[in-house]
Each structure stands twice: as C-alpha cells, then as structure tokens.
Amino acid sequence: NNNNNNTPIFPSSFDWAEEAFGTGPPDAVNIWIGNERAVSSMHKDHYENLFYVLSGEKIFTLCPPSDAPLLYQRQFPSGTFQYETQTQTQTQTQTQTQTRWCVEPDPSDRVVWLEADVTASANRHFPLTKYAHPIEVRVRAGEMLYLPSLWFHRVTQSCETVGINYWYDMVFDGPNWCYFHLLEQFKAEEVVKKKKKKNDDDDDDQ
C-alpha cells in the first residue's frame, strides 16, 4: 500500500481475469526483481499466470504442454537453503566466524524438475530437446504476458527488471489437466534408449 493515503499500488485482482479463469481471486501476487544474471530453470506452474513488467525487460522461453515427453522431467532430491555459521579458532584468544549459504537435503521428499536446457545450442545428453518447440517472448515495461497453466517456461532479464505477477488457480477437473497427465505418461526417452540399444545390438550381430 502507498504509505501516504493507504491506496494500493497494484490492483489485488482483475475482474476480467476472475471471470475468464472461473477460480476467484489470485492465490498469490508476487513481485520479482532481478537482472541478466538471474535465470530460472525450465519449469511449469499449476496457475494461470498474468505477468506485468513495471520496468526493464523480461525474457520468457516457452514450451507448450505437448513438449512434456521431450523435456526430461525427472525426480530429484529435495533440499532447503539455509544460512550456516561456522566458527574457527585461530589462536587461544581469537576466533573467526564465517557465514555461508548451504543446502540441507531432505531425503524424505523428491521434486519433479527439468534437467535439460532447451536454449542450449547442443544438447548431447538430451537429444529429444531438438524436437521441442521453444518460443522466446520479450515483455517490456508497460506490457503484460498471459502464461497459461502447465506451459513450461524459463525466465531471465536483459537488464535490471521489476515485475509483478498474479497466480490464478487452474481448473483441475477440466480437459487441460487430463491432457497434460496423459502426455506425462509418454516415455519418449525410454523409447530412444531402447531404439539405440537395438541398433547397437544389430551392429554387434553383423
């Protein structure tokens, strides 16, 4: 809120968005600040996303849900960033304290994440990404992007950028979720491995 008159700086929601998505007010409104050094990995969200750029330029690399079998979704160990303090004794009367960020593993939890980078010019370890359909979208100050739920996206900036986004919950009993869940069952990576093994076996027999 604006401290002078308690007027919201940003709208809490949009009537037209609530009507279009049919799920009520947004679950969250987030502010994002970063420059070209801040890069997210490719991921998806279970939200209808409205992203507005206040200043700078946001760069989205998008892949449609139909690319799910090509993007190497895998399960990875979960962890939490923690601030760790270490005390080292230098002499009998002097000690030195150092602090650093570390990752505390959580063996009881695993997360689904994408290992491949579709923006890389060569993906020798992830050959299926060459069949994906990445789209680059640049959103400049004063512009808003609608990012549909379940679309994969990698996000960075061309300069220092400030943005705000609205997460509206997706409809889980609609056709989009059923379609995406079906796509996730396609094991294209396993097919490629079996085909390669068969070709190698055929070469050995010759």
mmCIF file of N, CA, C and O in Angstrom, residues 1-54:
data_model
loop_
_atom_site.group_PDB
_atom_site.id
_atom_site.type_symbol
_atom_site.label_atom_id
_atom_site.label_comp_id
_atom_site.label_asym_id
_atom_site.label_seq_id
_atom_site.Cartn_x
_atom_site.Cartn_y
_atom_site.Cartn_z
ATOM 1 N N ASN A 1 0.824 -1.196 0.000
ATOM 2 C CA ASN A 1 0.000 0.000 0.000
ATOM 3 C C ASN A 1 0.867 1.259 0.000
ATOM 4 O O ASN A 1 1.965 1.271 0.538
ATOM 5 N N ASN A 2 0.339 2.300 -0.598
ATOM 6 C CA ASN A 2 1.013 3.600 -0.564
ATOM 7 C C ASN A 2 0.903 4.170 0.836
ATOM 8 O O ASN A 2 -0.179 4.285 1.406
ATOM 9 N N ASN A 3 2.050 4.535 1.429
ATOM 10 C CA ASN A 3 2.056 4.994 2.823
ATOM 11 C C ASN A 3 1.320 6.311 3.019
ATOM 12 O O ASN A 3 0.876 6.625 4.115
ATOM 13 N N ASN A 4 1.185 7.115 1.960
ATOM 14 C CA ASN A 4 0.579 8.438 2.117
ATOM 15 C C ASN A 4 -0.936 8.371 2.278
ATOM 16 O O ASN A 4 -1.509 9.035 3.132
ATOM 17 N N ASN A 5 -1.588 7.586 1.471
ATOM 18 C CA ASN A 5 -3.051 7.565 1.536
ATOM 19 C C ASN A 5 -3.625 6.156 1.623
ATOM 20 O O ASN A 5 -4.819 5.956 1.449
ATOM 21 N N ASN A 6 -2.763 5.176 1.876
ATOM 22 C CA ASN A 6 -3.210 3.792 2.049
ATOM 23 C C ASN A 6 -3.916 3.241 0.814
ATOM 24 O O ASN A 6 -4.738 2.342 0.908
ATOM 25 N N THR A 7 -3.595 3.804 -0.336
ATOM 26 C CA THR A 7 -4.157 3.314 -1.599
ATOM 27 C C THR A 7 -3.256 2.224 -2.165
ATOM 28 O O THR A 7 -2.038 2.403 -2.228
ATOM 29 N N PRO A 8 -3.811 1.067 -2.572
ATOM 30 C CA PRO A 8 -2.971 0.004 -3.126
ATOM 31 C C PRO A 8 -2.187 0.487 -4.346
ATOM 32 O O PRO A 8 -2.729 1.172 -5.217
ATOM 33 N N ILE A 9 -0.895 0.130 -4.379
ATOM 34 C CA ILE A 9 -0.069 0.472 -5.537
ATOM 35 C C ILE A 9 -0.461 -0.384 -6.736
ATOM 36 O O ILE A 9 -0.499 0.084 -7.871
ATOM 37 N N PHE A 10 -0.780 -1.661 -6.477
ATOM 38 C CA PHE A 10 -1.176 -2.588 -7.521
ATOM 39 C C PHE A 10 -2.579 -3.107 -7.227
ATOM 40 O O PHE A 10 -2.948 -3.283 -6.066
ATOM 41 N N PRO A 11 -3.353 -3.379 -8.261
ATOM 42 C CA PRO A 11 -4.670 -3.984 -8.022
ATOM 43 C C PRO A 11 -4.508 -5.378 -7.431
ATOM 44 O O PRO A 11 -3.564 -6.096 -7.759
ATOM 45 N N SER A 12 -5.398 -5.752 -6.549
ATOM 46 C CA SER A 12 -5.318 -7.071 -5.918
ATOM 47 C C SER A 12 -5.786 -8.176 -6.855
ATOM 48 O O SER A 12 -5.453 -9.352 -6.646
ATOM 49 N N SER A 13 -6.538 -7.821 -7.879
ATOM 50 C CA SER A 13 -7.024 -8.798 -8.845
ATOM 51 C C SER A 13 -7.585 -8.037 -10.043
ATOM 52 O O SER A 13 -7.588 -6.795 -10.080
ATOM 53 N N PHE A 14 -8.053 -8.798 -11.037
ATOM 54 C CA PHE A 14 -8.701 -8.218 -12.214
ATOM 55 C C PHE A 14 -10.032 -8.936 -12.415
ATOM 56 O O PHE A 14 -10.076 -10.170 -12.474
ATOM 57 N N ASP A 15 -11.108 -8.156 -12.520
ATOM 58 C CA ASP A 15 -12.436 -8.765 -12.680
ATOM 59 C C ASP A 15 -12.505 -9.635 -13.926
ATOM 60 O O ASP A 15 -13.073 -10.732 -13.898
ATOM 61 N N TRP A 16 -11.914 -9.149 -15.016
ATOM 62 C CA TRP A 16 -11.979 -9.903 -16.262
ATOM 63 C C TRP A 16 -11.214 -11.227 -16.161
ATOM 64 O O TRP A 16 -11.609 -12.228 -16.771
ATOM 65 N N ALA A 17 -10.127 -11.252 -15.364
ATOM 66 C CA ALA A 17 -9.367 -12.487 -15.188
ATOM 67 C C ALA A 17 -10.152 -13.493 -14.354
ATOM 68 O O ALA A 17 -10.198 -14.693 -14.679
ATOM 69 N N GLU A 18 -10.792 -13.017 -13.285
ATOM 70 C CA GLU A 18 -11.582 -13.921 -12.453
ATOM 71 C C GLU A 18 -12.738 -14.524 -13.251
ATOM 72 O O GLU A 18 -13.071 -15.705 -13.100
ATOM 73 N N GLU A 19 -13.329 -13.710 -14.124
ATOM 74 C CA GLU A 19 -14.423 -14.226 -14.954
ATOM 75 C C GLU A 19 -13.912 -15.228 -15.970
ATOM 76 O O GLU A 19 -14.543 -16.266 -16.216
ATOM 77 N N ALA A 20 -12.755 -14.945 -16.568
ATOM 78 C CA ALA A 20 -12.219 -15.832 -17.597
ATOM 79 C C ALA A 20 -11.748 -17.164 -17.016
ATOM 80 O O ALA A 20 -12.004 -18.229 -17.593
ATOM 81 N N PHE A 21 -11.048 -17.118 -15.884
ATOM 82 C CA PHE A 21 -10.482 -18.340 -15.310
ATOM 83 C C PHE A 21 -11.486 -19.089 -14.446
ATOM 84 O O PHE A 21 -11.369 -20.301 -14.267
ATOM 85 N N GLY A 22 -12.445 -18.387 -13.889
ATOM 86 C CA GLY A 22 -13.504 -19.026 -13.118
ATOM 87 C C GLY A 22 -13.064 -19.634 -11.799
ATOM 88 O O GLY A 22 -13.710 -20.559 -11.296
ATOM 89 N N THR A 23 -11.962 -19.133 -11.223
ATOM 90 C CA THR A 23 -11.471 -19.712 -9.970
ATOM 91 C C THR A 23 -11.328 -18.668 -8.856
ATOM 92 O O THR A 23 -10.655 -18.910 -7.861
ATOM 93 N N GLY A 24 -11.924 -17.505 -9.033
ATOM 94 C CA GLY A 24 -11.890 -16.497 -7.986
ATOM 95 C C GLY A 24 -10.625 -15.669 -7.984
ATOM 96 O O GLY A 24 -9.869 -15.655 -8.965
ATOM 97 N N PRO A 25 -10.360 -14.963 -6.894
ATOM 98 C CA PRO A 25 -9.177 -14.100 -6.794
ATOM 99 C C PRO A 25 -7.884 -14.916 -6.897
ATOM 100 O O PRO A 25 -7.890 -16.143 -6.715
ATOM 101 N N PRO A 26 -6.754 -14.263 -7.173
ATOM 102 C CA PRO A 26 -5.496 -14.994 -7.301
ATOM 103 C C PRO A 26 -5.061 -15.616 -5.981
ATOM 104 O O PRO A 26 -5.308 -15.062 -4.902
ATOM 105 N N ASP A 27 -4.390 -16.763 -6.083
ATOM 106 C CA ASP A 27 -3.832 -17.393 -4.883
ATOM 107 C C ASP A 27 -2.663 -16.590 -4.338
ATOM 108 O O ASP A 27 -2.384 -16.628 -3.133
ATOM 109 N N ALA A 28 -1.952 -15.874 -5.219
ATOM 110 C CA ALA A 28 -0.788 -15.107 -4.778
ATOM 111 C C ALA A 28 -0.512 -13.990 -5.772
ATOM 112 O O ALA A 28 -0.801 -14.113 -6.965
ATOM 113 N N VAL A 29 0.035 -12.893 -5.254
ATOM 114 C CA VAL A 29 0.539 -11.791 -6.073
ATOM 115 C C VAL A 29 1.998 -11.598 -5.671
ATOM 116 O O VAL A 29 2.301 -11.382 -4.499
ATOM 117 N N ASN A 30 2.911 -11.714 -6.638
ATOM 118 C CA ASN A 30 4.345 -11.727 -6.335
ATOM 119 C C ASN A 30 5.062 -10.589 -7.052
ATOM 120 O O ASN A 30 4.680 -10.202 -8.164
ATOM 121 N N ILE A 31 6.111 -10.078 -6.433
ATOM 122 C CA ILE A 31 6.964 -9.103 -7.089
ATOM 123 C C ILE A 31 8.314 -9.761 -7.365
ATOM 124 O O ILE A 31 8.827 -10.527 -6.537
ATOM 125 N N TRP A 32 8.872 -9.494 -8.558
ATOM 126 C CA TRP A 32 10.112 -10.122 -8.999
ATOM 127 C C TRP A 32 11.107 -9.016 -9.385
ATOM 128 O O TRP A 32 10.781 -8.143 -10.185
ATOM 129 N N ILE A 33 12.307 -9.085 -8.819
ATOM 130 C CA ILE A 33 13.343 -8.107 -9.101
ATOM 131 C C ILE A 33 14.628 -8.855 -9.438
ATOM 132 O O ILE A 33 15.062 -9.734 -8.675
ATOM 133 N N GLY A 34 15.237 -8.552 -10.573
ATOM 134 C CA GLY A 34 16.466 -9.242 -10.957
ATOM 135 C C GLY A 34 17.070 -8.641 -12.202
ATOM 136 O O GLY A 34 16.459 -7.787 -12.865
ATOM 137 N N ASN A 35 18.267 -9.110 -12.553
ATOM 138 C CA ASN A 35 18.922 -8.663 -13.779
ATOM 139 C C ASN A 35 19.284 -9.873 -14.626
ATOM 140 O O ASN A 35 18.775 -10.983 -14.397
ATOM 141 N N GLU A 36 20.194 -9.673 -15.597
ATOM 142 C CA GLU A 36 20.504 -10.743 -16.543
ATOM 143 C C GLU A 36 21.210 -11.926 -15.894
ATOM 144 O O GLU A 36 21.283 -13.011 -16.480
ATOM 145 N N ARG A 37 21.718 -11.762 -14.679
ATOM 146 C CA ARG A 37 22.392 -12.865 -14.001
ATOM 147 C C ARG A 37 21.407 -13.824 -13.329
ATOM 148 O O ARG A 37 21.790 -14.930 -12.941
ATOM 149 N N ALA A 38 20.176 -13.394 -13.175
ATOM 150 C CA ALA A 38 19.146 -14.234 -12.558
ATOM 151 C C ALA A 38 18.413 -15.007 -13.646
ATOM 152 O O ALA A 38 17.755 -14.416 -14.502
ATOM 153 N N VAL A 39 18.534 -16.325 -13.620
ATOM 154 C CA VAL A 39 17.926 -17.182 -14.643
ATOM 155 C C VAL A 39 17.242 -18.359 -13.947
ATOM 156 O O VAL A 39 17.854 -19.039 -13.126
ATOM 157 N N SER A 40 15.991 -18.581 -14.273
ATOM 158 C CA SER A 40 15.307 -19.748 -13.723
ATOM 159 C C SER A 40 15.508 -20.934 -14.658
ATOM 160 O O SER A 40 15.717 -20.770 -15.863
ATOM 161 N N SER A 41 15.442 -22.125 -14.117
ATOM 162 C CA SER A 41 15.430 -23.310 -14.973
ATOM 163 C C SER A 41 14.032 -23.462 -15.571
ATOM 164 O O SER A 41 13.064 -22.848 -15.119
ATOM 165 N N MET A 42 13.929 -24.273 -16.607
ATOM 166 C CA MET A 42 12.626 -24.533 -17.226
ATOM 167 C C MET A 42 11.732 -25.268 -16.224
ATOM 168 O O MET A 42 12.152 -26.235 -15.581
ATOM 169 N N HIS A 43 10.503 -24.792 -16.084
ATOM 170 C CA HIS A 43 9.567 -25.413 -15.155
ATOM 171 C C HIS A 43 8.145 -25.081 -15.583
ATOM 172 O O HIS A 43 7.928 -24.344 -16.548
ATOM 173 N N LYS A 44 7.177 -25.621 -14.867
ATOM 174 C CA LYS A 44 5.768 -25.342 -15.142
ATOM 175 C C LYS A 44 5.087 -25.002 -13.820
ATOM 176 O O LYS A 44 5.569 -25.355 -12.752
ATOM 177 N N ASP A 45 3.956 -24.308 -13.916
ATOM 178 C CA ASP A 45 3.165 -23.966 -12.734
ATOM 179 C C ASP A 45 1.719 -24.391 -12.950
ATOM 180 O O ASP A 45 1.218 -24.387 -14.078
ATOM 181 N N HIS A 46 1.063 -24.722 -11.853
ATOM 182 C CA HIS A 46 -0.357 -25.078 -11.909
ATOM 183 C C HIS A 46 -1.216 -23.834 -11.706
ATOM 184 O O HIS A 46 -2.197 -23.853 -10.969
ATOM 185 N N TYR A 47 -0.831 -22.759 -12.371
ATOM 186 C CA TYR A 47 -1.548 -21.489 -12.251
ATOM 187 C C TYR A 47 -1.713 -20.839 -13.622
ATOM 188 O O TYR A 47 -0.862 -20.995 -14.499
ATOM 189 N N GLU A 48 -2.812 -20.103 -13.757
ATOM 190 C CA GLU A 48 -2.951 -19.165 -14.865
ATOM 191 C C GLU A 48 -2.200 -17.901 -14.440
ATOM 192 O O GLU A 48 -2.526 -17.285 -13.430
ATOM 193 N N ASN A 49 -1.184 -17.539 -15.204
ATOM 194 C CA ASN A 49 -0.226 -16.538 -14.757
ATOM 195 C C ASN A 49 -0.351 -15.260 -15.586
ATOM 196 O O ASN A 49 -0.219 -15.298 -16.817
ATOM 197 N N LEU A 50 -0.580 -14.142 -14.926
ATOM 198 C CA LEU A 50 -0.549 -12.826 -15.564
ATOM 199 C C LEU A 50 0.706 -12.112 -15.070
ATOM 200 O O LEU A 50 0.829 -11.836 -13.871
ATOM 201 N N PHE A 51 1.629 -11.834 -15.992
ATOM 202 C CA PHE A 51 2.907 -11.226 -15.599
ATOM 203 C C PHE A 51 3.022 -9.841 -16.225
ATOM 204 O O PHE A 51 3.020 -9.690 -17.448
ATOM 205 N N TYR A 52 3.151 -8.823 -15.367
ATOM 206 C CA TYR A 52 3.260 -7.427 -15.805
ATOM 207 C C TYR A 52 4.652 -6.904 -15.484
ATOM 208 O O TYR A 52 5.153 -7.075 -14.368
ATOM 209 N N VAL A 53 5.308 -6.268 -16.456
ATOM 210 C CA VAL A 53 6.638 -5.694 -16.268
ATOM 211 C C VAL A 53 6.504 -4.212 -15.978
ATOM 212 O O VAL A 53 5.967 -3.452 -16.789
ATOM 213 N N LEU A 54 7.013 -3.798 -14.808
ATOM 214 C CA LEU A 54 6.960 -2.389 -14.435
ATOM 215 C C LEU A 54 8.116 -1.607 -15.043
ATOM 216 O O LEU A 54 7.954 -0.467 -15.467
#
